[in-house]
Amino acid sequence: MKISYLWLKEFVEFDFDARTLAEKLTLAGFEVEDVVEKRLDYPGVVVGKVLKREKHPNADKLTVCTVTVGEAEPLTIICGAPNVAEGQVVPVARIGTRLPIGLTIEKAKIRGVSSEGMICSRRELGLEDDSQGIWVLPEGLPPGEALAKALRFETDYVIDLSVTPNRPDALSHIGIAREVAAIAGKRLQLPEPRFPETSESASGSVAVEILCPESCPRYAARLIRSVKIGASPDWMVRRLEAVGMRSINNIVDITNYVMMETGHPLHAFDYDLLEGGKIIVRESEDGELFITLDEKKRELRRGTVLICDAARPVAIGGIMGGLNSEVHPKTANILLESAYFQPESIRKSVRYLGINSEASQRFERGADPNGVIYAQSRAVQLMAELAGGEVCRGVVDNYPRAIHPVEIDLKAEQINKLLGTALTAEEMEALLAGIELTVRSGKVVVPTFRPDVQRTADIAEEVARRYSYDKIPVSEKTAIPYQTVFNPFDDYLDELKNILTGMGLQEVVTNSMINCRVWEKLTGQPIYPILNPINPEMDGMRNSLIPSLMGVLQWNLNRQTGDLAIFEINKIFYHPGDITRQPREQYHLALALAGLREGSAWYSDRQLFDFYDIKGFIQGLAGKISLDNLGFIAYDNFAVESQAARILAGEEEIGYFGKARSDLQKHFDIETPVYVAELDLQKIYHLTRAEKKYREIPKFPAVGRDLAVVIDRATAAEDLISAIEKEGGKYLRRAFVFDVYSGKQIDPEKKSLAFRLIFQANEKTLTENEVNEAIDNILRALEKTFGARLRS
Amino acid sequence: MKEQIEKVKAQLLQEADAINDAKSAEDFRVRYLGKKGQVTELFRGLGQVEPQHRPEIGKLLNELRTLAEQAIEEKKSRYAAVRREDQIDLTLPGRTPRIGRKHPVTLVREEIKTIFERLGFAVADGPEVETDYYNFEALNIPKTHPARDMQDTLYISEELVLRTHTSPVQIRTMLKQKPPVRIIAPGRVYRRDTPDASHSPFFHQVEGLCVDENVTMGDLKAVLSVFAQQLFHKKDLRARFRPSFFPFTEPSAEMDIWWESSKGGRWMELLGCGMVHPNVLEGVGIDPEKYSGWAFGMGIDRIALNKYGISDIRTLFDNDMRVLAQF
């Protein structure tokens, strides 16, 4: 909402300058976004008259103008605007003038011709953000006179406020003035509309019938005869411009002016275009067609308020007038509507119609049913004064069930308890009185222009607002409950991030929205779709983090960051098969590796990340979080293939990892091999919740033995280890692979696996014999089961 | 001659100190004791010295030579002690393990969480695909409420939305847990905004809720002021509260903090907050006559942008390693 500082001053005498006012309004809950100065009293900006206009000899688009500024010698001014013409009165900025757009006028040669000033546009004078051509002034202004003086242009400030949706009353100058009056401790002074009425009674020519009093509780009509449609006076045009409205003609301007002043939207019909001298307010039927004054054909749904004459609809009530009854240059008689429409009815209609008019904005937030007559009278007064209208006697006011002010008990104690203040009821009363919330026998009477005030909490806000939020004392201590529902899962996610970053993985945070079509094809699974996506790239909720990580790899690889080890912990969404149901949301962890393991540093082995790197990250993490009994089974899915495995923890499948699929690599245009992993964190969390228990360490020394065997290439190390553990006897503590070899001296169909075996007893030092016996048993078993042979 | 000897001696002592490896020790030897070394040259000049001074000058020269020899001996033995295999190049970078860092949004989230945990708040969570009821209705935002226009919503179906704020977690928490309630709910939210420098269709918020008997707006001011001081590591951070509107709080406020800058500073909106609306409390079966509460919601990403001086929100989600490596 744009508010003119000068306009505001008509209703309240306050002393703040525009900046101070802006600050005070912000602190009262009307956040000021901008304050724009509108002035014309720049030294050197004067009225000029174009005496002669000639083509510039050296430039097609320029003209050379001879302009008098009231002195003996006229000025030669080069002008680039196409609309400049002889005889025009124009604003001229003389040499040395500094314009608000930051330009200082200097004597200059433009393509060989000297220019002694500038003919200005409204933009160059800071009045508009954008304007077409130079500003042509009214004729008869004396050349040479200062422009501001000649136009009687008073410096104004336009204050751009963001009005919250609960305050329809503040969408007007009077509404804001009421707040300013309270802040400044001054009285609000409202214009008192007075106008002569003719002997003709309005009710003789106009009848108003309301068929839907629920959605239109009040409709008041006035008849004004013999208006002369014409231009509005300058002061009105200027005010409308200040608040961002274009002048149309005096009648339409008056309705807009009064709306900006009082907050109540009005509509003027050409009375002679209404059939039967009748207004019927009814709700629309499904499929009714109506052409609004923006010349658009609208198909209505059932339940929209229509203003009709005896034969047809003439306006969509509270939203937009109709083309068929619009005021036009020949209009003589006006039917002036001032009505109150029920906010929800308007909201429903604007939502499907897609119309957001100044009127509908106010009605849908809640206009004042008891402000109908005041606003109408104000407009009638202006129509009489400015358009020569003759006002028929009386208002045809249909208001079947009056809407009365709400009364709320003033519960001072409860308000203090909510705010943490210690105000007396009298102090509260005084604060409330400033904004016309009067207290009568212990009850706050809430005027109907404040539909937002409904219960004690609302009264508390008004008290606090008037008292100032800053004055509410800050508490010094609080009681904290001992029993609190803490959330170990969230801590666990934080801990995982600590571990993973400690392992050298970089965290990324990516978009959860992905392209359904592409991802359904790539994953072979349904993607949970978004009904009204921003664009097709974001029309579904991801069912895996892998696509997002591939995207991050791609972004960085394209920017020459080649060696990447990244992870993300975030939610994924499983389509429940039915979009009326919420998806299953699961926290996943995903890893991705690409490029050189040690980068290109001097010590790097220049090895690309491989399968054992991604597996190592998983095992390292598992070790750190005590996730035991991991098992790996060859696997492939939409993300991984060939060198890939499913991860089991005991019986439970907790994720997968491996080499990214080639079609995935291709989709992201990544050539270097990528290794990825994805784990279900909810499952892992439940598997690792057990408290840690201490195990005593053995007191007697351990004996280590190495055993290298040659076996078939395809034999899995894990199978041999199982056999070793089985046959190793009770003193075998641990067995692991410490070397894998194939090559020289080994049959190409075979490989050598070297195991380190650790033997230990809790109660004694082991003898050589005891260990040898175990090794013999192991070897026999390996020979028998796997055809293994001791490598010499 | 004497003066010359003194001069060479002073220079020699100074240069001897500067010897820091075997090579500079050898250079030193050549410079002073070599065939054309300065000390050698001085000895050559001994012939021209008058005979009666010769013994004295000779003694001085011998002392000088001994001095040089000692210096060379000492330094050579020190630096020769560095065995070949022990030779290092101090300037080569060390074998640095790969360094992983947390994302800036995570860093700010953790900082916020830590502060509120110190103040007795627990972390609550809720779904990102929410029902219309939790995201709007229960928060006093009926279907036709004009406040629904304040945020453009991404819908899944008539009744399901991508949550537009973390506020539904308030409702979920209050339905599960009776007062006292002290929670924060950090999480991801969505709006139907086309991405630009200041908009991302997904971003992160943290919600706060405190419900108990005798909870006042003074408590809200206290907790949020302390929070902001700790978040920005500034004990004397200036903050102000001004009236605003949210359908689910009454009174409602916005909290601004004074943001110092080279141009002098400005008020910066930090968060929205207020006393929980009695309609909301009633909706979850809490008696607003007995209990009161306050709530707040703020953008984590926005704070990260301000804290780290990033001007484009998209920078956070491009995940460019050159950016992430700075945190």
PDB file of C-alpha atoms in Angstrom, chain A residues 11 80 107 109 144 169 338 344 360 388 394 418 489 517 583 628 631 655 682 695 780-781 783-784:
ATOM      1  CA  PHE A  11      -6.363  13.778   8.507  1.00  0.00           C
ATOM      2  CA  GLY A  80      15.713  13.130 -28.325  1.00  0.00           C
ATOM      3  CA  LYS A 107      26.493  22.988 -21.840  1.00  0.00           C
ATOM      4  CA  LYS A 109      27.799  19.983 -28.154  1.00  0.00           C
ATOM      5  CA  GLY A 144      10.784  31.086 -16.794  1.00  0.00           C
ATOM      6  CA  ASP A 169      -8.518  -1.031   7.494  1.00  0.00           C
ATOM      7  CA  SER A 338     -21.353   1.278  -2.081  1.00  0.00           C
ATOM      8  CA  GLU A 344     -15.116 -15.572   2.092  1.00  0.00           C
ATOM      9  CA  SER A 360     -11.387  -7.431  -4.286  1.00  0.00           C
ATOM     10  CA  GLY A 388     -21.164  19.178 -11.550  1.00  0.00           C
ATOM     11  CA  GLY A 394     -31.608   9.993  -0.247  1.00  0.00           C
ATOM     12  CA  LEU A 418       0.276 -13.283  28.154  1.00  0.00           C
ATOM     13  CA  PHE A 489      18.155 -39.819  16.090  1.00  0.00           C
ATOM     14  CA  ARG A 517       9.979 -38.796 -16.368  1.00  0.00           C
ATOM     15  CA  PRO A 583       4.998 -41.113   1.049  1.00  0.00           C
ATOM     16  CA  ASP A 628      28.713 -55.448  13.260  1.00  0.00           C
ATOM     17  CA  GLY A 631      27.877 -59.100   4.816  1.00  0.00           C
ATOM     18  CA  GLY A 655      22.020 -50.569   1.479  1.00  0.00           C
ATOM     19  CA  GLN A 682      16.809 -45.586  10.022  1.00  0.00           C
ATOM     20  CA  ARG A 695      35.593 -56.737  26.887  1.00  0.00           C
ATOM     21  CA  ARG A 780      43.901 -79.859   5.647  1.00  0.00           C
ATOM     22  CA  ALA A 781      40.464 -78.295   5.577  1.00  0.00           C
ATOM     23  CA  GLU A 783      42.958 -78.433   0.782  1.00  0.00           C
ATOM     24  CA  LYS A 784      39.937 -80.589   1.101  1.00  0.00           C
TER      25      LYS A 784
END
